[in-house]
mmCIF file with all atom_site columns, C-alpha atoms in Angstrom:
data_model
loop_
_atom_site.group_PDB
_atom_site.id
_atom_site.type_symbol
_atom_site.label_atom_id
_atom_site.label_alt_id
_atom_site.label_comp_id
_atom_site.label_asym_id
_atom_site.label_entity_id
_atom_site.label_seq_id
_atom_site.pdbx_PDB_ins_code
_atom_site.Cartn_x
_atom_site.Cartn_y
_atom_site.Cartn_z
_atom_site.occupancy
_atom_site.B_iso_or_equiv
_atom_site.pdbx_formal_charge
_atom_site.auth_seq_id
_atom_site.auth_comp_id
_atom_site.auth_asym_id
_atom_site.auth_atom_id
_atom_site.pdbx_PDB_model_num
ATOM 1   C CA . UNK A 1 1   ? 21.616  100.912 -41.144 1.00 81.00 ? 1   UNK A CA 1
ATOM 2   C CA . UNK A 1 2   ? 22.153  101.603 -37.452 1.00 85.00 ? 2   UNK A CA 1
ATOM 3   C CA . UNK A 1 3   ? 20.140  104.082 -35.572 1.00 83.00 ? 3   UNK A CA 1
ATOM 4   C CA . UNK A 1 4   ? 23.159  106.435 -35.207 1.00 79.00 ? 4   UNK A CA 1
ATOM 5   C CA . UNK A 1 5   ? 23.370  106.289 -39.190 1.00 81.00 ? 5   UNK A CA 1
ATOM 6   C CA . UNK A 1 6   ? 19.589  106.940 -39.485 1.00 81.00 ? 6   UNK A CA 1
ATOM 7   C CA . UNK A 1 7   ? 19.946  109.848 -37.131 1.00 81.00 ? 7   UNK A CA 1
ATOM 8   C CA . UNK A 1 8   ? 22.690  111.241 -39.119 1.00 81.00 ? 8   UNK A CA 1
ATOM 9   C CA . UNK A 1 9   ? 20.509  111.062 -42.374 1.00 80.00 ? 9   UNK A CA 1
ATOM 10  C CA . UNK A 1 10  ? 17.554  112.637 -40.494 1.00 85.00 ? 10  UNK A CA 1
ATOM 11  C CA . UNK A 1 11  ? 19.966  115.586 -39.046 1.00 89.00 ? 11  UNK A CA 1
ATOM 12  C CA . UNK A 1 12  ? 20.959  116.412 -42.537 1.00 88.00 ? 12  UNK A CA 1
ATOM 13  C CA . UNK A 1 13  ? 17.381  116.496 -43.819 1.00 88.00 ? 13  UNK A CA 1
ATOM 14  C CA . UNK A 1 14  ? 16.087  118.799 -41.051 1.00 95.00 ? 14  UNK A CA 1
ATOM 15  C CA . UNK A 1 15  ? 15.260  122.187 -42.417 1.00 96.00 ? 15  UNK A CA 1
ATOM 16  C CA . UNK A 1 16  ? 17.426  124.939 -40.778 1.00 96.00 ? 16  UNK A CA 1
ATOM 17  C CA . UNK A 1 17  ? 16.740  128.643 -41.121 1.00 94.00 ? 17  UNK A CA 1
ATOM 18  C CA . UNK A 1 18  ? 18.974  130.899 -43.279 1.00 92.00 ? 18  UNK A CA 1
ATOM 19  C CA . UNK A 1 19  ? 21.354  131.282 -40.314 1.00 93.00 ? 19  UNK A CA 1
ATOM 20  C CA . UNK A 1 20  ? 21.535  127.541 -39.717 1.00 96.00 ? 20  UNK A CA 1
ATOM 21  C CA . UNK A 1 21  ? 19.256  127.262 -36.815 1.00 96.00 ? 21  UNK A CA 1
ATOM 22  C CA . UNK A 1 22  ? 16.344  125.165 -35.749 1.00 97.00 ? 22  UNK A CA 1
ATOM 23  C CA . UNK A 1 23  ? 13.986  125.701 -32.758 1.00 98.00 ? 23  UNK A CA 1
ATOM 24  C CA . UNK A 1 24  ? 14.094  123.213 -30.041 1.00 98.00 ? 24  UNK A CA 1
ATOM 25  C CA . UNK A 1 25  ? 11.129  122.965 -27.540 1.00 98.00 ? 25  UNK A CA 1
ATOM 26  C CA . UNK A 1 26  ? 12.362  121.619 -24.325 1.00 98.00 ? 26  UNK A CA 1
ATOM 27  C CA . UNK A 1 27  ? 9.633   119.448 -22.347 1.00 98.00 ? 27  UNK A CA 1
ATOM 28  C CA . UNK A 1 28  ? 10.268  117.923 -18.858 1.00 98.00 ? 28  UNK A CA 1
ATOM 29  C CA . UNK A 1 29  ? 9.902   114.109 -19.123 1.00 97.00 ? 29  UNK A CA 1
ATOM 30  C CA . UNK A 1 30  ? 8.502   113.695 -15.615 1.00 96.00 ? 30  UNK A CA 1
ATOM 31  C CA . UNK A 1 31  ? 6.046   116.794 -15.231 1.00 97.00 ? 31  UNK A CA 1
ATOM 32  C CA . UNK A 1 32  ? 5.326   117.372 -18.931 1.00 98.00 ? 32  UNK A CA 1
ATOM 33  C CA . UNK A 1 33  ? 5.744   120.934 -18.487 1.00 98.00 ? 33  UNK A CA 1
ATOM 34  C CA . UNK A 1 34  ? 7.230   122.880 -21.268 1.00 98.00 ? 34  UNK A CA 1
ATOM 35  C CA . UNK A 1 35  ? 10.366  124.347 -19.840 1.00 98.00 ? 35  UNK A CA 1
ATOM 36  C CA . UNK A 1 36  ? 12.003  126.598 -22.613 1.00 98.00 ? 36  UNK A CA 1
ATOM 37  C CA . UNK A 1 37  ? 12.546  127.244 -26.362 1.00 98.00 ? 37  UNK A CA 1
ATOM 38  C CA . UNK A 1 38  ? 16.159  127.432 -27.598 1.00 96.00 ? 38  UNK A CA 1
ATOM 39  C CA . UNK A 1 39  ? 18.054  127.280 -30.674 1.00 97.00 ? 39  UNK A CA 1
ATOM 40  C CA . UNK A 1 40  ? 20.314  124.556 -32.019 1.00 97.00 ? 40  UNK A CA 1
ATOM 41  C CA . UNK A 1 41  ? 22.516  124.471 -35.185 1.00 96.00 ? 41  UNK A CA 1
ATOM 42  C CA . UNK A 1 42  ? 23.748  121.186 -36.511 1.00 95.00 ? 42  UNK A CA 1
ATOM 43  C CA . UNK A 1 43  ? 26.631  120.970 -34.323 1.00 95.00 ? 43  UNK A CA 1
ATOM 44  C CA . UNK A 1 44  ? 24.561  121.567 -31.254 1.00 97.00 ? 44  UNK A CA 1
ATOM 45  C CA . UNK A 1 45  ? 22.134  118.779 -32.115 1.00 96.00 ? 45  UNK A CA 1
ATOM 46  C CA . UNK A 1 46  ? 24.849  116.446 -32.800 1.00 94.00 ? 46  UNK A CA 1
ATOM 47  C CA . UNK A 1 47  ? 26.739  117.303 -29.661 1.00 95.00 ? 47  UNK A CA 1
ATOM 48  C CA . UNK A 1 48  ? 23.369  116.758 -27.800 1.00 96.00 ? 48  UNK A CA 1
ATOM 49  C CA . UNK A 1 49  ? 22.920  113.358 -29.362 1.00 93.00 ? 49  UNK A CA 1
ATOM 50  C CA . UNK A 1 50  ? 26.460  112.310 -28.705 1.00 92.00 ? 50  UNK A CA 1
ATOM 51  C CA . UNK A 1 51  ? 26.607  113.387 -25.058 1.00 95.00 ? 51  UNK A CA 1
ATOM 52  C CA . UNK A 1 52  ? 22.942  112.882 -23.954 1.00 96.00 ? 52  UNK A CA 1
ATOM 53  C CA . UNK A 1 53  ? 22.520  116.354 -22.714 1.00 97.00 ? 53  UNK A CA 1
ATOM 54  C CA . UNK A 1 54  ? 21.110  119.417 -24.292 1.00 98.00 ? 54  UNK A CA 1
ATOM 55  C CA . UNK A 1 55  ? 23.610  121.871 -26.113 1.00 98.00 ? 55  UNK A CA 1
ATOM 56  C CA . UNK A 1 56  ? 22.455  124.896 -27.972 1.00 98.00 ? 56  UNK A CA 1
ATOM 57  C CA . UNK A 1 57  ? 23.592  127.716 -30.064 1.00 97.00 ? 57  UNK A CA 1
ATOM 58  C CA . UNK A 1 58  ? 23.768  131.181 -28.356 1.00 93.00 ? 58  UNK A CA 1
ATOM 59  C CA . UNK A 1 59  ? 22.779  133.822 -30.985 1.00 86.00 ? 59  UNK A CA 1
ATOM 60  C CA . UNK A 1 60  ? 24.176  136.568 -28.818 1.00 88.00 ? 60  UNK A CA 1
ATOM 61  C CA . UNK A 1 61  ? 27.392  134.936 -27.613 1.00 92.00 ? 61  UNK A CA 1
ATOM 62  C CA . UNK A 1 62  ? 27.847  133.124 -30.939 1.00 93.00 ? 62  UNK A CA 1
ATOM 63  C CA . UNK A 1 63  ? 29.023  129.861 -29.424 1.00 96.00 ? 63  UNK A CA 1
ATOM 64  C CA . UNK A 1 64  ? 27.823  126.485 -28.383 1.00 97.00 ? 64  UNK A CA 1
ATOM 65  C CA . UNK A 1 65  ? 26.724  126.311 -24.831 1.00 97.00 ? 65  UNK A CA 1
ATOM 66  C CA . UNK A 1 66  ? 25.565  123.327 -22.618 1.00 97.00 ? 66  UNK A CA 1
ATOM 67  C CA . UNK A 1 67  ? 22.358  124.112 -20.653 1.00 97.00 ? 67  UNK A CA 1
ATOM 68  C CA . UNK A 1 68  ? 23.434  124.228 -17.102 1.00 96.00 ? 68  UNK A CA 1
ATOM 69  C CA . UNK A 1 69  ? 27.246  124.498 -17.729 1.00 94.00 ? 69  UNK A CA 1
ATOM 70  C CA . UNK A 1 70  ? 27.248  127.319 -15.189 1.00 92.00 ? 70  UNK A CA 1
ATOM 71  C CA . UNK A 1 71  ? 24.164  126.590 -12.889 1.00 92.00 ? 71  UNK A CA 1
ATOM 72  C CA . UNK A 1 72  ? 24.542  122.904 -12.904 1.00 94.00 ? 72  UNK A CA 1
ATOM 73  C CA . UNK A 1 73  ? 20.936  122.604 -14.100 1.00 95.00 ? 73  UNK A CA 1
ATOM 74  C CA . UNK A 1 74  ? 21.814  120.333 -16.980 1.00 97.00 ? 74  UNK A CA 1
ATOM 75  C CA . UNK A 1 75  ? 19.228  118.466 -18.929 1.00 98.00 ? 75  UNK A CA 1
ATOM 76  C CA . UNK A 1 76  ? 19.492  114.748 -19.559 1.00 97.00 ? 76  UNK A CA 1
ATOM 77  C CA . UNK A 1 77  ? 17.809  113.885 -22.962 1.00 97.00 ? 77  UNK A CA 1
ATOM 78  C CA . UNK A 1 78  ? 15.160  111.090 -23.036 1.00 97.00 ? 78  UNK A CA 1
ATOM 79  C CA . UNK A 1 79  ? 13.770  111.682 -26.570 1.00 97.00 ? 79  UNK A CA 1
ATOM 80  C CA . UNK A 1 80  ? 14.173  113.848 -29.601 1.00 97.00 ? 80  UNK A CA 1
ATOM 81  C CA . UNK A 1 81  ? 11.365  114.189 -32.116 1.00 97.00 ? 81  UNK A CA 1
ATOM 82  C CA . UNK A 1 82  ? 10.940  116.627 -35.048 1.00 96.00 ? 82  UNK A CA 1
ATOM 83  C CA . UNK A 1 83  ? 7.832   118.078 -36.625 1.00 97.00 ? 83  UNK A CA 1
ATOM 84  C CA . UNK A 1 84  ? 5.995   117.577 -40.050 1.00 96.00 ? 84  UNK A CA 1
ATOM 85  C CA . UNK A 1 85  ? 7.956   120.427 -41.619 1.00 94.00 ? 85  UNK A CA 1
ATOM 86  C CA . UNK A 1 86  ? 11.112  119.150 -39.966 1.00 96.00 ? 86  UNK A CA 1
ATOM 87  C CA . UNK A 1 87  ? 11.933  122.640 -38.814 1.00 96.00 ? 87  UNK A CA 1
ATOM 88  C CA . UNK A 1 88  ? 11.211  122.258 -35.195 1.00 98.00 ? 88  UNK A CA 1
ATOM 89  C CA . UNK A 1 89  ? 12.479  119.844 -32.624 1.00 98.00 ? 89  UNK A CA 1
ATOM 90  C CA . UNK A 1 90  ? 10.755  118.560 -29.356 1.00 98.00 ? 90  UNK A CA 1
ATOM 91  C CA . UNK A 1 91  ? 13.296  117.398 -26.768 1.00 98.00 ? 91  UNK A CA 1
ATOM 92  C CA . UNK A 1 92  ? 12.152  115.609 -23.725 1.00 98.00 ? 92  UNK A CA 1
ATOM 93  C CA . UNK A 1 93  ? 14.571  115.917 -20.752 1.00 98.00 ? 93  UNK A CA 1
ATOM 94  C CA . UNK A 1 94  ? 15.072  115.083 -17.166 1.00 97.00 ? 94  UNK A CA 1
ATOM 95  C CA . UNK A 1 95  ? 15.844  118.486 -15.578 1.00 96.00 ? 95  UNK A CA 1
ATOM 96  C CA . UNK A 1 96  ? 18.916  117.989 -13.449 1.00 94.00 ? 96  UNK A CA 1
ATOM 97  C CA . UNK A 1 97  ? 20.426  120.222 -10.765 1.00 91.00 ? 97  UNK A CA 1
ATOM 98  C CA . UNK A 1 98  ? 17.894  122.017 -8.677  1.00 88.00 ? 98  UNK A CA 1
ATOM 99  C CA . UNK A 1 99  ? 15.042  120.930 -11.241 1.00 90.00 ? 99  UNK A CA 1
ATOM 100 C CA . UNK A 1 100 ? 15.081  124.482 -12.424 1.00 93.00 ? 100 UNK A CA 1
ATOM 101 C CA . UNK A 1 101 ? 15.218  125.210 -16.125 1.00 95.00 ? 101 UNK A CA 1
ATOM 102 C CA . UNK A 1 102 ? 14.962  129.067 -16.170 1.00 96.00 ? 102 UNK A CA 1
ATOM 103 C CA . UNK A 1 103 ? 17.741  131.448 -15.390 1.00 92.00 ? 103 UNK A CA 1
ATOM 104 C CA . UNK A 1 104 ? 15.415  133.392 -13.199 1.00 94.00 ? 104 UNK A CA 1
ATOM 105 C CA . UNK A 1 105 ? 15.276  130.467 -10.807 1.00 94.00 ? 105 UNK A CA 1
ATOM 106 C CA . UNK A 1 106 ? 11.606  129.551 -11.885 1.00 95.00 ? 106 UNK A CA 1
ATOM 107 C CA . UNK A 1 107 ? 11.139  125.900 -12.714 1.00 95.00 ? 107 UNK A CA 1
ATOM 108 C CA . UNK A 1 108 ? 9.993   126.695 -16.319 1.00 97.00 ? 108 UNK A CA 1
ATOM 109 C CA . UNK A 1 109 ? 10.669  129.831 -18.253 1.00 98.00 ? 109 UNK A CA 1
ATOM 110 C CA . UNK A 1 110 ? 6.965   130.157 -19.066 1.00 97.00 ? 110 UNK A CA 1
ATOM 111 C CA . UNK A 1 111 ? 5.989   131.489 -15.498 1.00 96.00 ? 111 UNK A CA 1
ATOM 112 C CA . UNK A 1 112 ? 4.031   134.530 -16.476 1.00 94.00 ? 112 UNK A CA 1
ATOM 113 C CA . UNK A 1 113 ? 0.415   134.131 -17.829 1.00 94.00 ? 113 UNK A CA 1
ATOM 114 C CA . UNK A 1 114 ? -2.116  136.385 -19.661 1.00 90.00 ? 114 UNK A CA 1
ATOM 115 C CA . UNK A 1 115 ? -5.113  136.522 -17.730 1.00 81.00 ? 115 UNK A CA 1
ATOM 116 C CA . UNK A 1 116 ? -7.869  138.332 -19.756 1.00 69.00 ? 116 UNK A CA 1
ATOM 117 C CA . UNK A 1 117 ? -9.104  135.369 -21.732 1.00 68.00 ? 117 UNK A CA 1
ATOM 118 C CA . UNK B 2 1   ? -6.882  147.822 -14.180 1.00 81.00 ? 1   UNK B CA 1
ATOM 119 C CA . UNK B 2 2   ? -8.761  144.876 -15.841 1.00 85.00 ? 2   UNK B CA 1
ATOM 120 C CA . UNK B 2 3   ? -7.232  141.698 -16.798 1.00 83.00 ? 3   UNK B CA 1
ATOM 121 C CA . UNK B 2 4   ? -7.941  142.692 -20.424 1.00 79.00 ? 4   UNK B CA 1
ATOM 122 C CA . UNK B 2 5   ? -6.094  145.949 -19.943 1.00 81.00 ? 5   UNK B CA 1
ATOM 123 C CA . UNK B 2 6   ? -3.145  144.191 -18.280 1.00 81.00 ? 6   UNK B CA 1
ATOM 124 C CA . UNK B 2 7   ? -3.022  141.785 -21.232 1.00 81.00 ? 7   UNK B CA 1
ATOM 125 C CA . UNK B 2 8   ? -3.124  144.635 -23.672 1.00 81.00 ? 8   UNK B CA 1
ATOM 126 C CA . UNK B 2 9   ? -0.041  145.974 -21.815 1.00 80.00 ? 9   UNK B CA 1
ATOM 127 C CA . UNK B 2 10  ? 1.736   142.570 -21.843 1.00 85.00 ? 10  UNK B CA 1
ATOM 128 C CA . UNK B 2 11  ? 1.099   142.086 -25.627 1.00 89.00 ? 11  UNK B CA 1
ATOM 129 C CA . UNK B 2 12  ? 2.871   145.438 -26.286 1.00 88.00 ? 12  UNK B CA 1
ATOM 130 C CA . UNK B 2 13  ? 5.755   144.449 -24.072 1.00 88.00 ? 13  UNK B CA 1
ATOM 131 C CA . UNK B 2 14  ? 6.387   141.183 -25.797 1.00 95.00 ? 14  UNK B CA 1
ATOM 132 C CA . UNK B 2 15  ? 9.581   140.879 -27.888 1.00 96.00 ? 15  UNK B CA 1
ATOM 133 C CA . UNK B 2 16  ? 8.723   140.327 -31.591 1.00 96.00 ? 16  UNK B CA 1
ATOM 134 C CA . UNK B 2 17  ? 11.216  139.506 -34.253 1.00 94.00 ? 17  UNK B CA 1
ATOM 135 C CA . UNK B 2 18  ? 12.115  141.892 -36.995 1.00 92.00 ? 18  UNK B CA 1
ATOM 136 C CA . UNK B 2 19  ? 9.253   140.816 -38.967 1.00 93.00 ? 19  UNK B CA 1
ATOM 137 C CA . UNK B 2 20  ? 6.818   141.165 -36.248 1.00 96.00 ? 20  UNK B CA 1
ATOM 138 C CA . UNK B 2 21  ? 6.492   137.510 -35.197 1.00 97.00 ? 21  UNK B CA 1
ATOM 139 C CA . UNK B 2 22  ? 6.614   135.545 -31.990 1.00 97.00 ? 22  UNK B CA 1
ATOM 140 C CA . UNK B 2 23  ? 6.832   131.687 -31.728 1.00 98.00 ? 23  UNK B CA 1
ATOM 141 C CA . UNK B 2 24  ? 3.788   129.990 -30.229 1.00 98.00 ? 24  UNK B CA 1
ATOM 142 C CA . UNK B 2 25  ? 4.202   126.567 -28.829 1.00 98.00 ? 25  UNK B CA 1
ATOM 143 C CA . UNK B 2 26  ? 0.810   124.794 -28.771 1.00 98.00 ? 26  UNK B CA 1
ATOM 144 C CA . UNK B 2 27  ? 0.261   122.191 -25.955 1.00 98.00 ? 27  UNK B CA 1
ATOM 145 C CA . UNK B 2 28  ? -2.762  119.906 -25.504 1.00 98.00 ? 28  UNK B CA 1
ATOM 146 C CA . UNK B 2 29  ? -4.371  120.778 -22.284 1.00 97.00 ? 29  UNK B CA 1
ATOM 147 C CA . UNK B 2 30  ? -5.873  117.115 -21.715 1.00 96.00 ? 30  UNK B CA 1
ATOM 148 C CA . UNK B 2 31  ? -2.876  115.028 -22.848 1.00 97.00 ? 31  UNK B CA 1
ATOM 149 C CA . UNK B 2 32  ? -0.008  117.458 -22.189 1.00 98.00 ? 32  UNK B CA 1
ATOM 150 C CA . UNK B 2 33  ? 1.458   116.487 -25.699 1.00 98.00 ? 33  UNK B CA 1
ATOM 151 C CA . UNK B 2 34  ? 3.279   119.280 -27.642 1.00 98.00 ? 34  UNK B CA 1
ATOM 152 C CA . UNK B 2 35  ? 1.192   119.627 -30.746 1.00 98.00 ? 35  UNK B CA 1
ATOM 153 C CA . UNK B 2 36  ? 2.846   122.231 -32.996 1.00 98.00 ? 36  UNK B CA 1
ATOM 154 C CA . UNK B 2 37  ? 4.880   125.365 -33.251 1.00 98.00 ? 37  UNK B CA 1
ATOM 155 C CA . UNK B 2 38  ? 3.443   128.243 -35.233 1.00 96.00 ? 38  UNK B CA 1
ATOM 156 C CA . UNK B 2 39  ? 3.992   132.041 -35.467 1.00 97.00 ? 39  UNK B CA 1
ATOM 157 C CA . UNK B 2 40  ? 1.747   134.838 -34.316 1.00 97.00 ? 40  UNK B CA 1
ATOM 158 C CA . UNK B 2 41  ? 2.005   138.493 -35.018 1.00 96.00 ? 41  UNK B CA 1
ATOM 159 C CA . UNK B 2 42  ? 0.328   140.979 -32.634 1.00 95.00 ? 42  UNK B CA 1
ATOM 160 C CA . UNK B 2 43  ? -2.959  140.904 -34.580 1.00 95.00 ? 43  UNK B CA 1
ATOM 161 C CA . UNK B 2 44  ? -3.061  137.034 -34.445 1.00 97.00 ? 44  UNK B CA 1
ATOM 162 C CA . UNK B 2 45  ? -2.432  137.054 -30.849 1.00 96.00 ? 45  UNK B CA 1
ATOM 163 C CA . UNK B 2 46  ? -5.181  139.677 -30.105 1.00 94.00 ? 46  UNK B CA 1
ATOM 164 C CA . UNK B 2 47  ? -7.489  137.749 -32.175 1.00 95.00 ? 47  UNK B CA 1
ATOM 165 C CA . UNK B 2 48  ? -6.754  134.602 -30.475 1.00 96.00 ? 48  UNK B CA 1
ATOM 166 C CA . UNK B 2 49  ? -7.406  136.346 -27.083 1.00 94.00 ? 49  UNK B CA 1
ATOM 167 C CA . UNK B 2 50  ? -10.756 137.959 -28.355 1.00 92.00 ? 50  UNK B CA 1
ATOM 168 C CA . UNK B 2 51  ? -12.039 134.791 -29.870 1.00 95.00 ? 51  UNK B CA 1
ATOM 169 C CA . UNK B 2 52  ? -10.645 132.166 -27.571 1.00 96.00 ? 52  UNK B CA 1
ATOM 170 C CA . UNK B 2 53  ? -9.413  130.125 -30.510 1.00 97.00 ? 53  UNK B CA 1
ATOM 171 C CA . UNK B 2 54  ? -5.852  129.985 -32.030 1.00 98.00 ? 54  UNK B CA 1
ATOM 172 C CA . UNK B 2 55  ? -5.046  132.267 -34.994 1.00 98.00 ? 55  UNK B CA 1
ATOM 173 C CA . UNK B 2 56  ? -1.671  132.531 -36.662 1.00 98.00 ? 56  UNK B CA 1
ATOM 174 C CA . UNK B 2 57  ? 0.153   134.264 -39.161 1.00 97.00 ? 57  UNK B CA 1
ATOM 175 C CA . UNK B 2 58  ? 1.105   132.323 -42.221 1.00 93.00 ? 58  UNK B CA 1
ATOM 176 C CA . UNK B 2 59  ? 4.460   133.435 -43.484 1.00 86.00 ? 59  UNK B CA 1
ATOM 177 C CA . UNK B 2 60  ? 3.848   131.775 -46.910 1.00 88.00 ? 60  UNK B CA 1
ATOM 178 C CA . UNK B 2 61  ? 0.466   133.009 -47.584 1.00 92.00 ? 61  UNK B CA 1
ATOM 179 C CA . UNK B 2 62  ? 1.064   136.372 -45.684 1.00 93.00 ? 62  UNK B CA 1
ATOM 180 C CA . UNK B 2 63  ? -2.341  136.431 -44.033 1.00 96.00 ? 63  UNK B CA 1
ATOM 181 C CA . UNK B 2 64  ? -3.942  135.493 -40.582 1.00 97.00 ? 64  UNK B CA 1
ATOM 182 C CA . UNK B 2 65  ? -5.389  131.989 -40.526 1.00 97.00 ? 65  UNK B CA 1
ATOM 183 C CA . UNK B 2 66  ? -7.454  130.191 -37.797 1.00 97.00 ? 66  UNK B CA 1
ATOM 184 C CA . UNK B 2 67  ? -6.050  126.782 -37.092 1.00 97.00 ? 67  UNK B CA 1
ATOM 185 C CA . UNK B 2 68  ? -8.668  124.312 -38.280 1.00 96.00 ? 68  UNK B CA 1
ATOM 186 C CA . UNK B 2 69  ? -10.392 126.789 -40.497 1.00 94.00 ? 69  UNK B CA 1
ATOM 187 C CA . UNK B 2 70  ? -10.423 124.207 -43.389 1.00 92.00 ? 70  UNK B CA 1
ATOM 188 C CA . UNK B 2 71  ? -10.165 120.880 -41.386 1.00 92.00 ? 71  UNK B CA 1
ATOM 189 C CA . UNK B 2 72  ? -12.431 121.853 -38.437 1.00 94.00 ? 72  UNK B CA 1
ATOM 190 C CA . UNK B 2 73  ? -9.730  120.873 -36.110 1.00 95.00 ? 73  UNK B CA 1
ATOM 191 C CA . UNK B 2 74  ? -9.873  124.158 -34.148 1.00 97.00 ? 74  UNK B CA 1
ATOM 192 C CA . UNK B 2 75  ? -8.112  124.815 -30.970 1.00 98.00 ? 75  UNK B CA 1
ATOM 193 C CA . UNK B 2 76  ? -9.953  126.234 -27.854 1.00 97.00 ? 76  UNK B CA 1
ATOM 194 C CA . UNK B 2 77  ? -7.459  128.160 -25.723 1.00 97.00 ? 77  UNK B CA 1
ATOM 195 C CA . UNK B 2 78  ? -7.222  127.329 -22.019 1.00 97.00 ? 78  UNK B CA 1
ATOM 196 C CA . UNK B 2 79  ? -4.153  129.404 -21.296 1.00 97.00 ? 79  UNK B CA 1
ATOM 197 C CA . UNK B 2 80  ? -1.485  131.605 -22.666 1.00 97.00 ? 80  UNK B CA 1
ATOM 198 C CA . UNK B 2 81  ? 1.817   131.960 -21.000 1.00 97.00 ? 81  UNK B CA 1
ATOM 199 C CA . UNK B 2 82  ? 5.108   133.778 -22.075 1.00 96.00 ? 82  UNK B CA 1
ATOM 200 C CA . UNK B 2 83  ? 8.646   133.036 -21.188 1.00 97.00 ? 83  UNK B CA 1
ATOM 201 C CA . UNK B 2 84  ? 11.390  135.003 -19.363 1.00 96.00 ? 84  UNK B CA 1
ATOM 202 C CA . UNK B 2 85  ? 12.784  136.716 -22.530 1.00 94.00 ? 85  UNK B CA 1
ATOM 203 C CA . UNK B 2 86  ? 9.081   137.539 -23.429 1.00 96.00 ? 86  UNK B CA 1
ATOM 204 C CA . UNK B 2 87  ? 9.749   136.231 -27.069 1.00 96.00 ? 87  UNK B CA 1
ATOM 205 C CA . UNK B 2 88  ? 7.967   132.815 -27.067 1.00 98.00 ? 88  UNK B CA 1
ATOM 206 C CA . UNK B 2 89  ? 4.210   131.914 -26.114 1.00 98.00 ? 89  UNK B CA 1
ATOM 207 C CA . UNK B 2 90  ? 3.094   128.634 -24.643 1.00 98.00 ? 90  UNK B CA 1
ATOM 208 C CA . UNK B 2 91  ? -0.443  128.305 -25.300 1.00 98.00 ? 91  UNK B CA 1
ATOM 209 C CA . UNK B 2 92  ? -2.608  125.349 -23.853 1.00 98.00 ? 92  UNK B CA 1
ATOM 210 C CA . UNK B 2 93  ? -5.535  124.205 -26.053 1.00 98.00 ? 93  UNK B CA 1
ATOM 211 C CA . UNK B 2 94  ? -8.242  121.767 -26.134 1.00 97.00 ? 94  UNK B CA 1
ATOM 212 C CA . UNK B 2 95  ? -7.867  120.225 -29.510 1.00 96.00 ? 95  UNK B CA 1
ATOM 213 C CA . UNK B 2 96  ? -11.271 120.302 -31.418 1.00 94.00 ? 96  UNK B CA 1
ATOM 214 C CA . UNK B 2 97  ? -12.537 118.363 -34.510 1.00 91.00 ? 97  UNK B CA 1
ATOM 215 C CA . UNK B 2 98  ? -11.041 114.945 -34.833 1.00 88.00 ? 98  UNK B CA 1
ATOM 216 C CA . UNK B 2 99  ? -8.410  115.643 -31.923 1.00 90.00 ? 99  UNK B CA 1
ATOM 217 C CA . UNK B 2 100 ? -5.915  115.986 -34.573 1.00 93.00 ? 100 UNK B CA 1
ATOM 218 C CA . UNK B 2 101 ? -3.281  118.888 -34.816 1.00 95.00 ? 101 UNK B CA 1
ATOM 219 C CA . UNK B 2 102 ? -1.223  117.929 -37.759 1.00 95.00 ? 102 UNK B CA 1
ATOM 220 C CA . UNK B 2 103 ? -2.190  118.460 -41.435 1.00 92.00 ? 103 UNK B CA 1
ATOM 221 C CA . UNK B 2 104 ? -0.745  114.944 -42.025 1.00 94.00 ? 104 UNK B CA 1
ATOM 222 C CA . UNK B 2 105 ? -3.593  113.509 -39.890 1.00 94.00 ? 105 UNK B CA 1
ATOM 223 C CA . UNK B 2 106 ? -1.200  112.610 -36.953 1.00 95.00 ? 106 UNK B CA 1
ATOM 224 C CA . UNK B 2 107 ? -2.547  113.678 -33.456 1.00 95.00 ? 107 UNK B CA 1
ATOM 225 C CA . UNK B 2 108 ? 0.803   115.886 -32.964 1.00 97.00 ? 108 UNK B CA 1
ATOM 226 C CA . UNK B 2 109 ? 3.195   117.302 -35.574 1.00 98.00 ? 109 UNK B CA 1
ATOM 227 C CA . UNK B 2 110 ? 5.921   115.807 -33.682 1.00 97.00 ? 110 UNK B CA 1
ATOM 228 C CA . UNK B 2 111 ? 5.456   112.140 -34.737 1.00 96.00 ? 111 UNK B CA 1
ATOM 229 C CA . UNK B 2 112 ? 8.989   111.351 -35.927 1.00 94.00 ? 112 UNK B CA 1
ATOM 230 C CA . UNK B 2 113 ? 11.684  110.412 -33.443 1.00 94.00 ? 113 UNK B CA 1
ATOM 231 C CA . UNK B 2 114 ? 15.435  110.290 -33.725 1.00 90.00 ? 114 UNK B CA 1
ATOM 232 C CA . UNK B 2 115 ? 16.401  106.934 -32.359 1.00 81.00 ? 115 UNK B CA 1
ATOM 233 C CA . UNK B 2 116 ? 20.008  106.655 -31.866 1.00 69.00 ? 116 UNK B CA 1
ATOM 234 C CA . UNK B 2 117 ? 20.462  108.300 -28.500 1.00 67.00 ? 117 UNK B CA 1
#
């Protein structure tokens, strides 16, 4: 069985939510910073694997979208892992374009911190 | 206003799901590995801040639980960030106990990888 065929089996064994979605944590391959969390459905995951770039499902716009399709800040996939419950993906990417993942222009979406620990 | 008071305001401004939950990505402070994704409600987040250790909401058991309460693999919090949409947390921790985050005994829950990229 080829790696593609094994992936196809794995994709079908992942645990999707009632609305067919799975959370995808996006981590920068070079800096190791966690960049964002977004949602994929089966088609978005398959398209990400086939193209090598991240595609997600927009819950508000109800359509597939490629990260960076407007901004140019596309994400080249380096690896895709999944967790023990098979209900979360961890995708390591090289952040293209301006090296910016967040629509606010910040390098990562997690640019605000709680301070009172 | 103290940092604690600012955090209290931030906690109330976070965006929780209809069932009162927010996703928390747990990242290892030392290795930068992403360890797991779990869910917090407001009480779990407040308890995590107050104690300095990760607490989550178990959707299956419908109760708060401290990560490592049975295994001893507790997680000491180093920082808590939140994303642009204020609906996901990124928590960096020092993984205690055996240095193992996953209930399977693996260091991280993301120990399986798709191969056909």
